[in-house]
Coordinates of C-alpha atoms in Angstrom, one line a residue:
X273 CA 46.9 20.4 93.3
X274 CA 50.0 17.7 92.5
X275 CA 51.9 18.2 89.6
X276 CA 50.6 15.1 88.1
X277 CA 46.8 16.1 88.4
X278 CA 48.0 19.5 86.4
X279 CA 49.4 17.0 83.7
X280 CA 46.6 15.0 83.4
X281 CA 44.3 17.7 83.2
X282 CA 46.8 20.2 80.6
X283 CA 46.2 16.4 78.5
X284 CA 42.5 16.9 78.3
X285 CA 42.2 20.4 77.8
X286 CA 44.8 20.3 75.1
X287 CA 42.9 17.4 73.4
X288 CA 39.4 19.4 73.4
X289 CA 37.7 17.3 76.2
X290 CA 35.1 19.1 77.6
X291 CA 32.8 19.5 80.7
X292 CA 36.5 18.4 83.1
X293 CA 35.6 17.7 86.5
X294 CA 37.8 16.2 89.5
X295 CA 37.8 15.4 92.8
X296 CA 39.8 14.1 96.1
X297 CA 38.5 10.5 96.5
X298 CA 40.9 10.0 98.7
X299 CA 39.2 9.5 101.9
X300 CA 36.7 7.5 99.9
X301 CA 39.0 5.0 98.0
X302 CA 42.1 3.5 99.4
X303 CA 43.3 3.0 96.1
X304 CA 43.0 6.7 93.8
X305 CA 42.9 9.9 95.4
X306 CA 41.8 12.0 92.6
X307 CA 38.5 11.0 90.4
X308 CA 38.7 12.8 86.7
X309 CA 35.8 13.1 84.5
X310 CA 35.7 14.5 81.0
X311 CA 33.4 14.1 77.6
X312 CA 34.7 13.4 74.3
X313 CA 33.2 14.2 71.0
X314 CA 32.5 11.1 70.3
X315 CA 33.7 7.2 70.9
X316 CA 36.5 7.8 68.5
X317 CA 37.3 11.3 70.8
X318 CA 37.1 9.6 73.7
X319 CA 40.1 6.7 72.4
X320 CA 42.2 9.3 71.3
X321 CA 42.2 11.2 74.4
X322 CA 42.3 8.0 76.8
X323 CA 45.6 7.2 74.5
X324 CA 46.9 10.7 74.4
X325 CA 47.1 10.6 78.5
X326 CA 48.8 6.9 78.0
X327 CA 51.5 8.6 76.2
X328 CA 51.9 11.6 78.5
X329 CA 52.0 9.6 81.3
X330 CA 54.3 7.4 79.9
X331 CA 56.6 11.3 79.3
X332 CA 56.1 12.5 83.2
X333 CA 56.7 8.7 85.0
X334 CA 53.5 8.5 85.9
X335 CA 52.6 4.8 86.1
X336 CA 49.5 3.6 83.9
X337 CA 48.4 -0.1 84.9
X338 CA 45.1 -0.5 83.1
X339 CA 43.0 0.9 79.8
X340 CA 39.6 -0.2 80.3
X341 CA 37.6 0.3 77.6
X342 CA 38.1 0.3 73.4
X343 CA 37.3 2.1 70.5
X344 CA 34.0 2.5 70.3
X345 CA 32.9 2.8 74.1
X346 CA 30.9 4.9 75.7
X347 CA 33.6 4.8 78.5
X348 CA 36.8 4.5 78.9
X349 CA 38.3 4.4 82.1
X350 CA 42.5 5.2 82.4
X351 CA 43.5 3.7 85.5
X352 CA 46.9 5.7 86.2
X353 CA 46.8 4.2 90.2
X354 CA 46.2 7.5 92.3
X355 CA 43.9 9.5 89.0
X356 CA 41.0 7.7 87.8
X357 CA 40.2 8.7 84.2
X358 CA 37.0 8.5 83.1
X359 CA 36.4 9.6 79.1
X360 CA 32.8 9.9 78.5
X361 CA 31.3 10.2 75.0
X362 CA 27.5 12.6 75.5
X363 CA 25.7 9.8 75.9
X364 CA 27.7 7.8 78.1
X365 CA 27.8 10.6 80.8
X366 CA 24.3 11.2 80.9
X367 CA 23.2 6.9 80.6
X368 CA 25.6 6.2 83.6
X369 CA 26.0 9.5 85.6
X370 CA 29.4 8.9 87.3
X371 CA 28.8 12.2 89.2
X372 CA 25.8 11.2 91.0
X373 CA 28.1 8.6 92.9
X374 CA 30.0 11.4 94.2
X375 CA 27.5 14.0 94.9
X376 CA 28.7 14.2 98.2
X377 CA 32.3 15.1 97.2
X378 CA 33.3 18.7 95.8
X379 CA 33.3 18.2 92.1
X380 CA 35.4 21.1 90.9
X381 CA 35.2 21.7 87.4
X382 CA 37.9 22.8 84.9
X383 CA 37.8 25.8 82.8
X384 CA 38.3 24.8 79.4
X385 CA 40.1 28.4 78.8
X386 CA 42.8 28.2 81.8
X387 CA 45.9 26.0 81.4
X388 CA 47.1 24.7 85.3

């Protein structure tokens, strides 16, 4: 695991998002190698964390070229070029199943009680 996946994920965990899962896209997408996805509490949850990462990112040089999504979404998507963050709230998860797109790819999930 890269040092900037471990920052990324420490940033979630940190911030209480829950259910953490990523995976190597890499071989899938020419343009991310690592998928992230995480739920929020809630839409407001969800903002927080997606700007929480901004600002970390913005700490370790990692590059952030798009925020998709505002307060208020079900999803917001952190585009940091090789990690794609997704911030789910409950709902959003379950109505558009990002997982299910990658079913073929080992999902590994992150233990919310272990630090990387």
């Amino acid at each position: 695991m890269d040092n900037k996946l471990k920052i990324i994920l420490n940033c979630l965990l940190e911030k209480k998002g829950k259910d953490i899962v990523y995976c190597d896209i890499s071989k899938r997408n020419p343009l991310a190698n690592y998928l992230i996805i995480a739920t929020a509490n809630g839409a407001h949850h969800a903002y927080s964390l997606a700007n929480n990462i901004k600002s970390e990112c913005a700490k370790n040089s990692i590059d952030v070229v798009a925020v998709e999504g505002k307060n208020g979404s079900e999803w917001i998507l952190v585009d940091a070029y090789d990690y794609l963050i997704n911030i789910f709230t409950p709902e959003g998860r379950f109505k558009f199943a990002l997982e299910k797109l990658y079913s073929d790819l080992k999902l590994i999930k992150v233990s919310d009680e272990w630090k990387y």
